[in-house]
Coordinates of C-alpha atoms and ligand atoms in Angstrom, one line a residue:
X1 CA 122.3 81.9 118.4
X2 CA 123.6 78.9 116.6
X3 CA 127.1 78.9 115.0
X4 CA 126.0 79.9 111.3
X5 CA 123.5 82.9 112.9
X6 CA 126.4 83.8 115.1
X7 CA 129.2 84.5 112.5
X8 CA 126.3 86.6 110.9
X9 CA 125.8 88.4 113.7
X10 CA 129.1 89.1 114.5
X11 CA 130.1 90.5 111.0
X12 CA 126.8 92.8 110.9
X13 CA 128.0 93.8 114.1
X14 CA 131.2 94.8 112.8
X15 CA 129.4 96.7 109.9
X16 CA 127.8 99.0 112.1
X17 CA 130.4 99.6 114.4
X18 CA 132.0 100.5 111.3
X19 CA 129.5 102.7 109.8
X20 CA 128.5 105.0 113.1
X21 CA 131.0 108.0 112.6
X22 CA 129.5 108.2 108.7
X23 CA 126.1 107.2 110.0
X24 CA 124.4 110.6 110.2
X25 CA 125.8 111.8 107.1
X26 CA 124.1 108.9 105.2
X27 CA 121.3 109.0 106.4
X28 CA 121.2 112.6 105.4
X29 CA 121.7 111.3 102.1
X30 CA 119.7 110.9 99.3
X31 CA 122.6 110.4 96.8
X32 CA 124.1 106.8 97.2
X33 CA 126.9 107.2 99.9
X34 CA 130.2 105.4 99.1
X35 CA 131.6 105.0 102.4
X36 CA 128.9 102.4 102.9
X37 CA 128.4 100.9 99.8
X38 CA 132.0 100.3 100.2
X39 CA 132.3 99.2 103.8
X40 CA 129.0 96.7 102.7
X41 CA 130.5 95.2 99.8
X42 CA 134.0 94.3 102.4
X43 CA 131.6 92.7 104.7
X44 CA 130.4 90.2 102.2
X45 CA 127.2 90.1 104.4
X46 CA 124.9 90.7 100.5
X47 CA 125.8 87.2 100.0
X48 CA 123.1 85.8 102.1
X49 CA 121.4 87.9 99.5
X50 CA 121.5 84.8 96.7
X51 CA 121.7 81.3 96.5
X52 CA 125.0 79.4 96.8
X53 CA 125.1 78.4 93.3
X54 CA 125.5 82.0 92.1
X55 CA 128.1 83.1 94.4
X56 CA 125.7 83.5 97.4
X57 CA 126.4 81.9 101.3
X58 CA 123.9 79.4 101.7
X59 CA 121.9 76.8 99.2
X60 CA 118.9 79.1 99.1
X61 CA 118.1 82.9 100.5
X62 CA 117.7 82.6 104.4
X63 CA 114.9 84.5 105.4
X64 CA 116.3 83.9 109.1
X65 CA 119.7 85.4 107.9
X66 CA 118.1 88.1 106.3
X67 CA 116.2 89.4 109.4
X68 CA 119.5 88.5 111.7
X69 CA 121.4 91.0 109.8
X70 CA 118.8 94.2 108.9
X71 CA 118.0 94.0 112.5
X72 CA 121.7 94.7 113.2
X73 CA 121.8 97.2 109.9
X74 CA 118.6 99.4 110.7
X75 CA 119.6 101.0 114.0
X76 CA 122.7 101.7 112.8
X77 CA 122.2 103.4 109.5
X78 CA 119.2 103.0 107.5
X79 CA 121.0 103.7 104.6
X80 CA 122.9 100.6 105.0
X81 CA 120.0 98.4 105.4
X82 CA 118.3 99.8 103.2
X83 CA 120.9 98.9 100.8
X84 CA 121.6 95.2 101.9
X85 CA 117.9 94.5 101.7
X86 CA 117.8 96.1 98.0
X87 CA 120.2 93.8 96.5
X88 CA 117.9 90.5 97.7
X89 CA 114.5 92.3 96.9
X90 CA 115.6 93.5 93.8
X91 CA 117.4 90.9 92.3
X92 CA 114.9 88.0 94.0
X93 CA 112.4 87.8 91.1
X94 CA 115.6 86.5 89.4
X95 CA 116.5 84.1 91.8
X96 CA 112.8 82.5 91.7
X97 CA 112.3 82.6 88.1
X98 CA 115.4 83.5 86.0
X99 CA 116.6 81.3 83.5
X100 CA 120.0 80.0 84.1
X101 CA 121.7 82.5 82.0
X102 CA 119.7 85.4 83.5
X103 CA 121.3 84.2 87.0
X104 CA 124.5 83.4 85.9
X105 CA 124.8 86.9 84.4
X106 CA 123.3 89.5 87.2
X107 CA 123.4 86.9 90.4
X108 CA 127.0 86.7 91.3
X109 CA 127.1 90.6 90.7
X110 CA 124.8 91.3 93.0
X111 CA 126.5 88.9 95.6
X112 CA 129.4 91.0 95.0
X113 CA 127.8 94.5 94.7
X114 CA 129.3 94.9 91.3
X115 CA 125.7 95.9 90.5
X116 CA 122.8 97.3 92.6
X117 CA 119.5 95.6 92.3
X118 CA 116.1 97.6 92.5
X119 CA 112.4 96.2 92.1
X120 CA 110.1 98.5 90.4
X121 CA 106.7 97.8 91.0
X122 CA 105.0 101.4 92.1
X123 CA 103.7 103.9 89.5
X124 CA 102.4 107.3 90.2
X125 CA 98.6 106.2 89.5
X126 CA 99.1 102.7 91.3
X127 CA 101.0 102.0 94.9
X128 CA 98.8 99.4 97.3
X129 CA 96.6 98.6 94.0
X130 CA 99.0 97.0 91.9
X131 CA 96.5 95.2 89.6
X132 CA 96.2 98.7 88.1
X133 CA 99.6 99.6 86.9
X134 CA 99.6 100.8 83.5
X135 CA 103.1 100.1 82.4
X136 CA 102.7 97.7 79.5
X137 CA 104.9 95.5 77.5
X138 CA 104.1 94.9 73.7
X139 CA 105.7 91.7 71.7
X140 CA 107.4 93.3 68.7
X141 CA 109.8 91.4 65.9
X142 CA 111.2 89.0 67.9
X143 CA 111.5 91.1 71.4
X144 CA 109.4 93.4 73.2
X145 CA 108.9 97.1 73.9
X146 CA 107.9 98.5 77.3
X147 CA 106.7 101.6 78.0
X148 CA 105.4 103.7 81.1
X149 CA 106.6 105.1 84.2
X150 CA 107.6 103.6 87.6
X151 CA 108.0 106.0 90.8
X152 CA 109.6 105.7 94.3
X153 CA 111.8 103.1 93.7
X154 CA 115.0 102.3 96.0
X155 CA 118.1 102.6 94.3
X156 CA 116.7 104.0 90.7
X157 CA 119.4 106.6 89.4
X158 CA 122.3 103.7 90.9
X159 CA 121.1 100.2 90.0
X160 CA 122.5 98.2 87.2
X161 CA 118.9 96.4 86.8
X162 CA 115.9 96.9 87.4
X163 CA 113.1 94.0 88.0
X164 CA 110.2 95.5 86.7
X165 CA 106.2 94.6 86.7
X166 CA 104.2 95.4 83.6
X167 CA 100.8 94.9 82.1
X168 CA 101.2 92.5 79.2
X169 CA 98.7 90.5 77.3
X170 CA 98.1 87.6 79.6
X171 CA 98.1 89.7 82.9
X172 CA 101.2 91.1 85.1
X173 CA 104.6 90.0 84.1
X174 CA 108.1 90.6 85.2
X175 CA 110.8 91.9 82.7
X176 CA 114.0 92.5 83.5
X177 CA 115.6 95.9 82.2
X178 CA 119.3 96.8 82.3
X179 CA 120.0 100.1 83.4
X180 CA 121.8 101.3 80.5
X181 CA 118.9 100.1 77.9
X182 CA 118.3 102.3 75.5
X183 CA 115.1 104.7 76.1
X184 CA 115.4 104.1 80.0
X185 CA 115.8 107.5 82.0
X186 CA 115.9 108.2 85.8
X187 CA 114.9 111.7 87.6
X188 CA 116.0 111.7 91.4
X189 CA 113.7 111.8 93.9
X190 CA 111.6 113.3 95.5
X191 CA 113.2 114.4 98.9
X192 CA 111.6 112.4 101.6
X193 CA 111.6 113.6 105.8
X194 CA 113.7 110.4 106.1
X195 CA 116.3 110.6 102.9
X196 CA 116.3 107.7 101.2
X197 CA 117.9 106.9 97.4
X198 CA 114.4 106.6 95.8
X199 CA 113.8 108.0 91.9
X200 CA 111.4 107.9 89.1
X201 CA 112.5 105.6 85.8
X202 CA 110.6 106.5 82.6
X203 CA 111.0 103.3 79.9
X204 CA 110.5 105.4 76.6
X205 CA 109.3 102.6 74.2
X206 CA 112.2 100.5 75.5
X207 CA 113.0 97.6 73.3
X208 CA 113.9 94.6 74.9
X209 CA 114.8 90.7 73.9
X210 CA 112.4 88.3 74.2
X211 CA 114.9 87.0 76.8
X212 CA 114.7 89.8 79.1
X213 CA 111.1 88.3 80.5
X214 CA 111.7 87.0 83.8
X215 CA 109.7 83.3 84.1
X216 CA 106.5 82.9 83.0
X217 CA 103.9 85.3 81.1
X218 CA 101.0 86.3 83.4
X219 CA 103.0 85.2 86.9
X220 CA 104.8 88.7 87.8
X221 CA 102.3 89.3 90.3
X222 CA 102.9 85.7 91.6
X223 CA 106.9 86.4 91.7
X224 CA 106.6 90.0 93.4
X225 CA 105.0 88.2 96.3
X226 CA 107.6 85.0 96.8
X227 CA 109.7 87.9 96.7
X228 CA 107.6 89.3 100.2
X229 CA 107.5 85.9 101.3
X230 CA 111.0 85.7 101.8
X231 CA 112.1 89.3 102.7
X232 CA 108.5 91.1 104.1
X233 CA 109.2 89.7 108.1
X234 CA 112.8 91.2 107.5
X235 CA 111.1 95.1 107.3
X236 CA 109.7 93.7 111.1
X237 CA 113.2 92.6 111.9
X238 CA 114.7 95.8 110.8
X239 CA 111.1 97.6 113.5
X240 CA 112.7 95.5 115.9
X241 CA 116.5 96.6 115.6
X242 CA 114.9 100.0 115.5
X243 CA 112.7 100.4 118.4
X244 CA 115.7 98.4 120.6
X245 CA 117.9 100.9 120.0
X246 CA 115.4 103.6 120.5
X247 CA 114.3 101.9 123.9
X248 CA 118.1 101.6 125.1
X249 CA 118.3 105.3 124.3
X250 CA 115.2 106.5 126.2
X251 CA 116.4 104.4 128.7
X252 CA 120.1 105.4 129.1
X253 CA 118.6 109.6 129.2
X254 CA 116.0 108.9 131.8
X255 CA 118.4 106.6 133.9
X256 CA 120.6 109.9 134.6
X257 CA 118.3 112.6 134.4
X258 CA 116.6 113.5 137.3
X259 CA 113.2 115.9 137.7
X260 CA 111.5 116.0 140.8
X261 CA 114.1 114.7 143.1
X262 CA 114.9 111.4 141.3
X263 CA 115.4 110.1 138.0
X264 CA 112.8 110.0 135.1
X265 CA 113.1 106.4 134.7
X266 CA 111.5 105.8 138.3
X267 CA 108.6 108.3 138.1
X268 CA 105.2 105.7 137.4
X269 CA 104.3 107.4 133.9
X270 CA 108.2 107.1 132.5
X271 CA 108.6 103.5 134.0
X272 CA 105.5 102.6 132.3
X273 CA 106.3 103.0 128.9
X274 CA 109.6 101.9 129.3
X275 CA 108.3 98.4 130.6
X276 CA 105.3 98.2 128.0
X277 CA 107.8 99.1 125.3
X278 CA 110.4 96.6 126.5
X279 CA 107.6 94.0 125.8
X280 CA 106.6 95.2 122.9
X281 CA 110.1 94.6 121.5
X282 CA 110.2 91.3 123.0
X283 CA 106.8 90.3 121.3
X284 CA 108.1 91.7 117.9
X285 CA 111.0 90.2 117.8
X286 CA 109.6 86.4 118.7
X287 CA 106.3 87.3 115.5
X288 CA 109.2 88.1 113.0
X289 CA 111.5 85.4 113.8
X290 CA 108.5 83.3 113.9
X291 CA 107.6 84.0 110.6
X292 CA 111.5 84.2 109.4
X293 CA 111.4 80.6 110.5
X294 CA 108.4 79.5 108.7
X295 CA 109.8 81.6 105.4
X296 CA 112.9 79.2 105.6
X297 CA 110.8 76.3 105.6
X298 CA 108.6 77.1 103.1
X299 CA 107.9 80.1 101.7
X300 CA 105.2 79.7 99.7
X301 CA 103.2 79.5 102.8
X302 CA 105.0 82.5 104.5
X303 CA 103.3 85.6 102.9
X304 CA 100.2 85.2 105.6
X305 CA 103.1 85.1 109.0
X306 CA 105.6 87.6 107.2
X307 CA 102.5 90.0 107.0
X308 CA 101.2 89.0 110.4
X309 CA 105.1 90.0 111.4
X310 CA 105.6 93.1 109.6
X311 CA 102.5 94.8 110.4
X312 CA 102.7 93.9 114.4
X313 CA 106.8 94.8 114.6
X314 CA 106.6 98.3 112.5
X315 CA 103.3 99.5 114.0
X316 CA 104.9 98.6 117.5
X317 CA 108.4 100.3 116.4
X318 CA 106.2 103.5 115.5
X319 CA 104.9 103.3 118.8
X320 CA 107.8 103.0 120.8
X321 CA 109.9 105.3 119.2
X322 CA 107.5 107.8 119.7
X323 CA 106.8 107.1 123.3
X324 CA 111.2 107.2 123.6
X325 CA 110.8 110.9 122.3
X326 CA 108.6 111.8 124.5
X327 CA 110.1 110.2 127.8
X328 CA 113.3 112.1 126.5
X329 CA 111.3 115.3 126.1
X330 CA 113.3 118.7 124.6
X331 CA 116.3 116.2 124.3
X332 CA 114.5 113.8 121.7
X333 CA 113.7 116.6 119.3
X334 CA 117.4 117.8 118.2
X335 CA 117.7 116.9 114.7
X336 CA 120.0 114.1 113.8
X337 CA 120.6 112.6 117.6
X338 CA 120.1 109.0 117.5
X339 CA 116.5 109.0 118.8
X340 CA 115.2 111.9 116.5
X341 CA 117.2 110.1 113.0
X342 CA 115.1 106.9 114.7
X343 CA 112.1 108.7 114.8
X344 CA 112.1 110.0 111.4
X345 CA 113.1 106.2 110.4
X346 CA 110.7 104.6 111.9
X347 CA 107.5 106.2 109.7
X348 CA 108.3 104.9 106.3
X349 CA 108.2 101.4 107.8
X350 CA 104.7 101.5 108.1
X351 CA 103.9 102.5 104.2
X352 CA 106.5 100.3 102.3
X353 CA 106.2 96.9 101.1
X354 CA 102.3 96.9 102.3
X355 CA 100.7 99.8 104.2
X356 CA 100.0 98.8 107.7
X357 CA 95.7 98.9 106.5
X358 CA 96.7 97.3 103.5
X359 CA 97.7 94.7 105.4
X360 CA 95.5 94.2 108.2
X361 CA 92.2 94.5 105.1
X362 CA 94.2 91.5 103.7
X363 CA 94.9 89.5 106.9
X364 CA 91.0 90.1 107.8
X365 CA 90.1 88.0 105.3
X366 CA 92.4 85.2 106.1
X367 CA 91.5 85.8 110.1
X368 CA 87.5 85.0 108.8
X369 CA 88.5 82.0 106.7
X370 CA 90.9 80.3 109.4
X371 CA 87.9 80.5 112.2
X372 CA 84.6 80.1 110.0
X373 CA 86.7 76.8 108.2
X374 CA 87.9 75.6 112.0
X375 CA 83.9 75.9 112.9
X376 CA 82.6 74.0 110.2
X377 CA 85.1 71.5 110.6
X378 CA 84.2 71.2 114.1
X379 CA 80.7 71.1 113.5
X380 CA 80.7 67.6 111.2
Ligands
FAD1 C1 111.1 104.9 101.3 C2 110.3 104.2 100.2 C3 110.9 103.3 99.3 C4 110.1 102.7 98.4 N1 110.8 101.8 97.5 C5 110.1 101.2 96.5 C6 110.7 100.3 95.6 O1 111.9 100.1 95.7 N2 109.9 99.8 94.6 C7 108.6 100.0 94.5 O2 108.0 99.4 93.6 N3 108.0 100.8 95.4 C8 108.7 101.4 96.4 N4 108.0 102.3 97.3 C9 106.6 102.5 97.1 C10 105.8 101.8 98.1 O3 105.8 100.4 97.8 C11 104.4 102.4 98.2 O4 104.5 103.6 98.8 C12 103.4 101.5 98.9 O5 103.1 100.4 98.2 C13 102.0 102.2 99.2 O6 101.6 102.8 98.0 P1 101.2 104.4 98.0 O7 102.2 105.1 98.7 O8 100.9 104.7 96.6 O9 99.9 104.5 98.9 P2 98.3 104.3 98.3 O10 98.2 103.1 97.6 O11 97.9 105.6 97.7 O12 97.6 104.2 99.7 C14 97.6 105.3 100.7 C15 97.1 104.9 102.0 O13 95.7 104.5 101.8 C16 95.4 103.4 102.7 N5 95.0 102.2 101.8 C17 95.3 101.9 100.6 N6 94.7 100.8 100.1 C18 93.9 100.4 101.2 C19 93.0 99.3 101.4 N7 92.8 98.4 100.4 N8 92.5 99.2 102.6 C20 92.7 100.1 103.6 N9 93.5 101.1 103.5 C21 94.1 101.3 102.3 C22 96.7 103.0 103.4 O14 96.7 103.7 104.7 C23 97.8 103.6 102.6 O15 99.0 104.0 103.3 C24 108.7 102.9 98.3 C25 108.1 103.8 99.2 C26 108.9 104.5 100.1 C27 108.2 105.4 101.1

C-alpha cells in the first residue's frame, strides 16, 4: 500500500480494533448505536466521504479509499460500515450535482458527521425497477410539493437529509429534503435477520423551494448511478473484508480441532474449501480494486467494472461464508459468534445496491455488445 492508502488503513484499523467489544451489540441493533457513531466521527475516516473543498480529504471522492476502508469496516461491525458508506452514498448526489450553496450547506456536515446522509430511492411498489417509482414532485408557487412513499432506506428515522428520486414532469429527478421538513414522517423498520437502521419515510404533500432540486430536471436517474459508479465496487470491497475474516475463522477452528485422528483442516474435503475459498478471496479482492481503480480514473466509465466487481465479490463472499459454517460445523451455528454475525451479514450483500440477477441481466447485454462489436470490427 502506498503512503496515502496506508494512513487509511491504519486509522480503519484502529476503528475496528476499537469497535470489537461493542461490535455484537451493534450489530444487534437496529436503532442507531452511539458508541460507533461516536468512535466514527473521532476517526475522521467520513472525510474520504467528500471532496476537499467541502471539508473532505482528498480533491474528489476516492473510490480506492472508499473500498480500502469498508473492507477494513465490514468484518468488524457492519453497523459501522454501513454507516461510513451512508454518509458518501447519501450525500453523493450532492457532491455531483449540488449547487454551491447546496454543498457548502450539508457537505462539510457530512464530513464531520454533524448530519447523517441517506439516499432514498426504493418504494414499496418499485425496488430493481426504478423507472416505476411513483413518488412525484409537482411545481407549485414558486417551489415544489412532493408526495409518496419511500421504503428500506439506511439511516431513515436518523438522517438530517435525505437525497430523494421522484417522478416529475420531464422524467426522474433528484430533490433534496431536509429531515425536519414539514409533512415528512418516518416509521422504523422492518426488523431484518441481519439488523440494520433501515425505515420507511412518507413525504405528505411536502413543500419544498425550487432550490431544493438537486441538478438538472430529468437527470436523477443519471445522478443515482455516478453515485454507483463511485461507491457500487466498495459493497465488493466490503464481500471481501467479509469472507477474509470468515476464512481466517474457519481456518483458525479446523487448525485445532481434530476428528478422526488429525485436524479438520488436513482432511481432503475441509482442505478443499479452504484452498478454493482462499482463491476466491484473492480473485475478489484484485475485480474490486480493479474496478476501484478504474472509478478513480473516471467514473463515468466505471458503472460496467464496479458491477462486474460487486456481483463476482458478494456472490463469492456468500459462498465462502457458507462453506466457513459448514467446515466449522455445530460451532458455526451459535448465534452471534463471529462466523454466524458473518453469515447473517453476508446475504443482504447480494440484494442491495443491484440484486446479483439484476446485475448479471444488465451485464449480459454489455457482454453481447463488447464481443458482437469486437467481431464486426474484426471482420472489415
Ligand atoms: C439492508 C438494506 C438496506 C437498504 N438501503 C436502501 C437505501 O438506503 N436506499 C434505497 O433506496 N434502498 C435501499 N434498500 C433497498 C434495495 O435497494 C432493494 O432491496 C434492491 O434494489 C432490490 O429491490 P427489491 O428488494 O424490491 O427486489 P425486487 O425488485 O422485488 O426483486 C426481487 C428479486 O427478483 C429478481 N429480479 C428483479 N428484477 C430482475 C431482472 N430484471 N432480472 C432478473 N432478476 C430480477 C432478483 O433476484 C431480485 O433480488 C436497502 C435494502 C436492504 C436489504
Amino acid at each position: 500500500m502506498n503512503t496515502r492508502y496506508g494512513r487509511i488503513q491504519k486509522a480503519a484499523r484502529a476503528l475496528a480494533a476499537k469497535a470489537e467489544p461493542y461490535a455484537v451489540e451493534a450489530d444487534r441493533s437496529s436503532d442507531l448505536h452511539q458508541g460507533a457513531l461516536r468512535d466514527l466521527r473521532a476517526s475522521g475516516l467520513v472525510r474520504l466521504a467528500v471532496p476537499s473543498e467541502w471539508g473532505g480529504t482528498f480533491k474528489s471522492v476516492d473510490p480506492v479509499a472508499i473500498c480500502v476502508v469498508r473492507e477494513i469496516l465490514m468484518p468488524a461491525s457492519a453497523h459501522l460500515d454501513s454507516l461510513f458508506a451512508m454518509q458518501g452514498i447519501g450525500s453523493y448526489p450532492i457532491t455531483v450535482a449540488g449547487t454551491p450553496e447546496q454543498k457548502a450547506r450539508w457537505l462539510p456536515r457530512v464530513a464531520r458527521i454533524e448530519s447523517l446522509a441517506a439516499l432514498a430511492l426504493t418504494e414499496p411498489d418499485a425496488g430493481s425497477d426504478l423507472r416505476g417509482i411513483t413518488t412525484s414532485i409537482k411545481s407549485s408557487r414558486g417551489g415544489l410539493r412532493l408526495s409518496g412513499v419511500k421504503s428500506f432506506i439506511t439511516n431513515a428515522a436518523v438522517a438530517g437529509f435525505f437525497t430523494t428520486l421522484a417522478r416529475d414532469d420531464d422524467g426522474l429527478s433528484m430533490v433534496l429534503v431536509p429531515a425536519d421538513a414539514r409533512g415528512v414522517s418516518v416509521k422504523p423498520g422492518p426488523e431484518l435477520s441481519a439488523p440494520h437502521v433501515i425505515g420507511t419515510i412518507t413525504f405528505d404533500d411536502v413543500h419544498l423551494p425550487e432550490s431544493a432540486r438537486l441538478g438538472k430536471h430529468g437527470l436523477g436517474l443519471d445522478y443515482a448511478l455516478a453515485t454507483l459508479a463511485v461507491f457500487r465496487a466498495s459493497v465488493g470491497a466490503a464481500a471481501v473484508g467479509l469472507a477474509q475474516r470468515a476464512l481466517d475463522e474457519a481456518v483458525r477452528h479446523t487448525s485445532t480441532r481434530r476428528q478422526f485422528g488429525k485436524p479438520l483442516a488436513q482432511q481432503g474435503a475441509v482442505a478443499g474449501m479452504l484452498v478454493d475459498s482462499w482463491a476466491e478471496v484473492e480473485m475478489a479482492r484484485l475485480i474490486v480494486y480493479r474496478a476501484a481503480s478504474l472509478a478513480r480514473e473516471s467514473s463515468a466509465d466505471a458503472l460496467v467494472e464496479a458491477s462486474l466487481a460487486k456481483l463476482a465479490a458478494t456472490e463469492a463472499a456468500g459462498r465462502i461464508v457458507d462453506r466457513c459454517v459448514q467446515v466449522m460445523g455445530r460451532f458455526g451455528l451459535v448465534r452471534d459468534s463471529v462466523i454466524e454475525r458473518l453469515y447473517r451479514e453476508a446475504r443482504p450483500l447480494r440484494i442491495y445496491e443491484g440484486a446479483s440477477e439484476v446485475l448479471r441481466s444488465s451485464l449480459s447485454r454489455t457482454l453481447i455488445h463488447k464481443v458482437t462489436q469486437t467481431a464486426e470490427l474484426s471482420d472489415r
